């Protein structure tokens, strides 16, 4: 079964600074990897996904993530954060298309932005 | 037009009561899910339905009973509510099981007193 770990519970960065949120996964085969964002009082929105191919994936809102198989990681990055990026970020892993495939979420990283 | 909508958004009730949450999606997706998010923001899958058929049932107490009258709707009924059921319940849909591109509703915050 797959699992995902987000080691940072809460991160604070200054507006305009760069951001990296960590995600490590465990899965025997090539996983499907995702980053979702949850703004306060809202549901989750998909930022980006990796299924195969280019290991650097671009998402919405200027985010990108890099799949590193050797490190079992899928870290999320943004070169310059904006105050509106303050939210909860979830990394997720899936086992691919199948009748019983589940998407498993990490515990989330709360991002605060310092003015 | 909201893609995945759930009602009610807030639900406050007493222990022992029975309550339902409704979910509808207008995306034409085949698969729908219920997730539970606890106070620590941890998201755990409860159920998934593919074209009205139950696919995933994640060791959820029998007090929770999902029902999918058609592939656009997935409701959650909870009997004999307990304090530990307090959480935010999210409905989600995806085009296919396991595709991972989940579209979430805004959540239904259930508080059991």
Short mmCIF file of C-alpha atoms in Angstrom, two decimals:
data_model
loop_
_atom_site.label_atom_id
_atom_site.label_comp_id
_atom_site.label_asym_id
_atom_site.label_seq_id
_atom_site.Cartn_x
_atom_site.Cartn_y
_atom_site.Cartn_z
CA UNK A 1 0.00 0.00 0.00
CA UNK A 2 1.15 3.50 -0.68
CA UNK A 3 1.83 6.18 1.92
CA UNK A 4 2.94 9.79 1.93
CA UNK A 5 4.76 11.93 4.47
CA UNK A 6 4.89 15.68 4.74
CA UNK A 7 7.55 16.37 7.37
CA UNK A 8 6.74 20.05 7.89
CA UNK A 9 3.54 20.82 9.78
CA UNK A 10 3.82 24.60 9.48
CA UNK A 11 6.06 26.86 7.42
CA UNK A 12 6.25 30.65 7.43
CA UNK A 13 7.91 32.53 4.59
CA UNK A 14 8.11 36.20 3.74
CA UNK A 15 6.10 37.53 0.83
CA UNK A 16 8.26 37.47 -2.27
CA UNK A 17 10.53 34.74 -0.91
CA UNK A 18 10.90 31.33 -2.50
CA UNK A 19 9.09 28.30 -1.16
CA UNK A 20 9.72 24.59 -1.02
CA UNK A 21 7.32 22.16 0.63
CA UNK A 22 8.56 18.64 1.17
CA UNK A 23 6.79 15.42 0.32
CA UNK A 24 8.08 11.85 0.54
CA UNK A 25 6.13 8.86 -0.65
CA UNK A 26 6.30 5.13 -0.31
CA UNK A 27 5.12 2.91 -3.14
CA UNK A 28 6.61 -0.08 -4.90
CA UNK A 29 5.95 0.99 -8.46
CA UNK A 30 5.83 4.36 -10.19
CA UNK A 31 3.29 6.35 -8.25
CA UNK A 32 0.80 8.94 -9.36
CA UNK A 33 1.67 12.06 -7.36
CA UNK A 34 -0.36 15.17 -6.66
CA UNK A 35 -0.31 18.44 -4.79
CA UNK A 36 -3.56 19.95 -3.61
CA UNK A 37 -4.20 23.28 -1.90
CA UNK A 38 -6.93 24.01 0.62
CA UNK A 39 -7.82 27.59 1.45
CA UNK A 40 -9.62 28.20 4.75
CA UNK A 41 -13.19 26.96 4.69
CA UNK A 42 -12.80 25.53 1.21
CA UNK A 43 -12.42 22.19 -0.43
CA UNK A 44 -9.17 21.03 -1.99
CA UNK A 45 -8.02 22.17 -5.41
CA UNK A 46 -5.52 20.32 -7.57
CA UNK A 47 -2.31 22.31 -8.12
CA UNK A 48 -0.41 19.81 -10.23
CA UNK A 49 0.09 16.13 -10.91
CA UNK A 50 2.75 13.70 -12.05
CA UNK A 51 1.89 10.49 -13.85
CA UNK A 52 4.92 9.87 -16.07
CA UNK A 53 7.36 11.60 -18.37
CA UNK A 54 9.10 14.86 -17.53
CA UNK A 55 9.92 14.80 -13.83
CA UNK A 56 9.48 18.57 -13.47
CA UNK A 57 5.81 19.42 -13.65
CA UNK A 58 4.22 22.82 -13.84
CA UNK A 59 0.96 23.61 -12.13
CA UNK A 60 -1.43 26.43 -11.59
CA UNK A 61 -0.67 29.63 -9.68
CA UNK A 62 3.03 29.49 -10.56
CA UNK A 63 3.78 26.26 -8.66
CA UNK A 64 6.01 23.47 -9.85
CA UNK A 65 7.10 20.14 -8.41
CA UNK A 66 9.89 17.73 -9.15
CA UNK A 67 9.63 13.96 -8.97
CA UNK A 68 12.86 12.37 -7.73
CA UNK A 69 12.59 8.61 -7.75
CA UNK A 70 15.95 8.09 -6.03
CA UNK A 71 14.77 10.16 -3.06
CA UNK A 72 11.10 9.09 -3.18
CA UNK A 73 10.25 12.76 -3.13
CA UNK A 74 7.89 15.13 -4.87
CA UNK A 75 8.63 18.57 -3.45
CA UNK A 76 6.53 21.59 -4.32
CA UNK A 77 8.22 24.88 -5.18
CA UNK A 78 7.35 28.43 -6.00
CA UNK A 79 9.97 31.10 -6.78
CA UNK A 80 8.12 34.00 -5.17
CA UNK A 81 5.14 33.60 -2.85
CA UNK A 82 2.21 35.95 -2.61
CA UNK A 83 0.07 36.60 0.47
CA UNK A 84 -2.77 34.76 -1.25
CA UNK A 85 -0.71 31.55 -1.19
CA UNK A 86 -1.34 31.19 2.55
CA UNK A 87 -3.23 27.91 2.81
CA UNK A 88 -2.89 24.23 3.67
CA UNK A 89 -1.00 22.14 1.13
CA UNK A 90 -1.49 18.41 0.72
CA UNK A 91 0.68 15.96 -1.12
CA UNK A 92 -1.10 12.83 -2.30
CA UNK A 93 -0.15 9.54 -3.88
CA UNK A 94 -2.16 7.14 -5.95
CA UNK A 95 -1.52 3.71 -7.33
CA UNK A 96 -2.91 4.47 -10.75
CA UNK A 97 -6.06 3.57 -12.56
CA UNK A 98 -7.71 0.50 -11.13
CA UNK A 99 -11.03 -0.45 -9.70
CA UNK A 100 -9.76 -0.23 -6.14
CA UNK A 101 -7.18 2.49 -6.44
CA UNK A 102 -7.14 5.00 -3.62
CA UNK A 103 -5.65 8.43 -3.35
CA UNK A 104 -3.81 8.72 -0.04
CA UNK A 105 -3.16 12.18 1.36
CA UNK A 106 -0.32 13.40 3.53
CA UNK A 107 -1.03 15.20 6.77
CA UNK A 108 -0.65 18.62 5.17
CA UNK A 109 1.66 21.60 5.56
CA UNK A 110 0.22 24.89 6.64
CA UNK A 111 1.82 27.83 4.85
CA UNK A 112 1.79 31.26 6.45
CA UNK A 113 3.06 34.37 4.68
CA UNK A 114 4.91 37.09 6.54
CA UNK A 115 4.15 40.56 5.11
CA UNK B 1 -22.28 26.61 -11.61
CA UNK B 2 -20.68 24.66 -8.76
CA UNK B 3 -19.03 21.45 -9.99
CA UNK B 4 -19.35 19.46 -6.75
CA UNK B 5 -21.90 20.73 -4.28
CA UNK B 6 -22.70 19.41 -0.84
CA UNK B 7 -25.44 20.26 1.59
CA UNK B 8 -25.62 21.26 4.31
CA UNK B 9 -22.40 23.21 4.80
CA UNK B 10 -22.81 23.21 8.57
CA UNK B 11 -24.54 20.68 10.76
CA UNK B 12 -24.79 20.85 14.56
CA UNK B 13 -26.58 18.03 16.30
CA UNK B 14 -26.81 16.03 19.49
CA UNK B 15 -25.23 12.67 20.16
CA UNK B 16 -27.44 9.78 19.16
CA UNK B 17 -29.19 11.63 16.34
CA UNK B 18 -29.23 10.55 12.69
CA UNK B 19 -28.17 12.96 9.95
CA UNK B 20 -27.55 13.00 6.21
CA UNK B 21 -25.24 14.93 3.92
CA UNK B 22 -25.99 15.18 0.23
CA UNK B 23 -23.59 15.56 -2.66
CA UNK B 24 -24.10 16.22 -6.33
CA UNK B 25 -21.62 16.64 -9.17
CA UNK B 26 -22.34 18.08 -12.61
CA UNK B 27 -19.02 17.13 -14.19
CA UNK B 28 -20.22 13.89 -15.74
CA UNK B 29 -17.70 11.93 -13.65
CA UNK B 30 -18.11 8.22 -13.03
CA UNK B 31 -16.56 8.08 -9.56
CA UNK B 32 -17.52 9.80 -6.34
CA UNK B 33 -15.96 9.71 -2.88
CA UNK B 34 -16.47 10.65 0.72
CA UNK B 35 -13.47 11.84 2.69
CA UNK B 36 -13.33 12.73 6.36
CA UNK B 37 -11.06 15.54 7.56
CA UNK B 38 -10.40 15.59 11.28
CA UNK B 39 -9.45 18.52 13.49
CA UNK B 40 -5.77 18.04 12.60
CA UNK B 41 -6.64 18.41 8.90
CA UNK B 42 -5.89 14.73 8.24
CA UNK B 43 -7.87 13.54 5.22
CA UNK B 44 -8.99 9.94 5.12
CA UNK B 45 -11.01 8.22 2.43
CA UNK B 46 -14.22 6.63 3.63
CA UNK B 47 -16.01 5.38 0.54
CA UNK B 48 -15.85 5.47 -3.21
CA UNK B 49 -18.53 4.66 -5.74
CA UNK B 50 -18.03 4.02 -9.41
CA UNK B 51 -21.17 4.35 -11.49
CA UNK B 52 -23.39 3.74 -8.45
CA UNK B 53 -21.40 0.69 -7.35
CA UNK B 54 -19.53 0.67 -4.03
CA UNK B 55 -15.84 0.18 -4.71
CA UNK B 56 -14.03 1.25 -1.56
CA UNK B 57 -15.28 0.93 1.99
CA UNK B 58 -12.50 1.86 4.37
CA UNK B 59 -13.23 0.19 7.71
CA UNK B 60 -15.90 2.74 8.45
CA UNK B 61 -18.40 1.91 11.22
CA UNK B 62 -21.73 0.49 10.06
CA UNK B 63 -23.39 3.64 11.35
CA UNK B 64 -22.17 5.31 8.16
CA UNK B 65 -24.16 4.33 5.11
CA UNK B 66 -23.48 5.86 1.70
CA UNK B 67 -26.07 5.76 -1.05
CA UNK B 68 -25.66 6.56 -4.71
CA UNK B 69 -29.02 6.84 -6.49
CA UNK B 70 -27.24 7.71 -9.74
CA UNK B 71 -23.69 8.47 -10.75
CA UNK B 72 -24.15 12.20 -10.18
CA UNK B 73 -25.22 11.85 -6.56
CA UNK B 74 -23.64 10.35 -3.48
CA UNK B 75 -25.25 10.82 -0.10
CA UNK B 76 -23.96 9.94 3.35
CA UNK B 77 -26.26 8.95 6.16
CA UNK B 78 -24.95 8.66 9.68
CA UNK B 79 -26.88 6.88 12.44
CA UNK B 80 -26.47 7.26 16.18
CA UNK B 81 -23.99 10.10 15.95
CA UNK B 82 -21.03 10.09 18.36
CA UNK B 83 -18.74 12.87 19.52
CA UNK B 84 -15.91 11.41 17.44
CA UNK B 85 -17.91 11.88 14.27
CA UNK B 86 -17.33 15.61 14.50
CA UNK B 87 -15.29 16.49 11.44
CA UNK B 88 -15.50 18.05 8.01
CA UNK B 89 -16.84 15.63 5.42
CA UNK B 90 -15.79 16.21 1.84
CA UNK B 91 -17.43 14.83 -1.22
CA UNK B 92 -15.24 14.51 -4.31
CA UNK B 93 -15.51 13.15 -7.82
CA UNK B 94 -13.13 12.00 -10.50
CA UNK B 95 -13.45 10.93 -14.09
CA UNK B 96 -12.21 7.43 -13.32
CA UNK B 97 -11.30 5.44 -10.24
CA UNK B 98 -7.75 6.13 -9.22
CA UNK B 99 -7.19 8.97 -11.66
CA UNK B 100 -6.32 11.18 -8.74
CA UNK B 101 -7.71 14.33 -10.26
CA UNK B 102 -10.26 14.79 -7.58
CA UNK B 103 -12.73 17.64 -7.62
CA UNK B 104 -13.84 18.47 -4.11
CA UNK B 105 -16.95 20.04 -2.70
CA UNK B 106 -16.61 22.76 -0.10
CA UNK B 107 -17.16 20.37 2.78
CA UNK B 108 -19.83 19.81 5.39
CA UNK B 109 -18.74 20.63 8.92
CA UNK B 110 -20.47 18.28 11.34
CA UNK B 111 -20.41 19.11 15.05
CA UNK B 112 -21.80 16.56 17.47
CA UNK B 113 -22.59 17.89 20.95
#
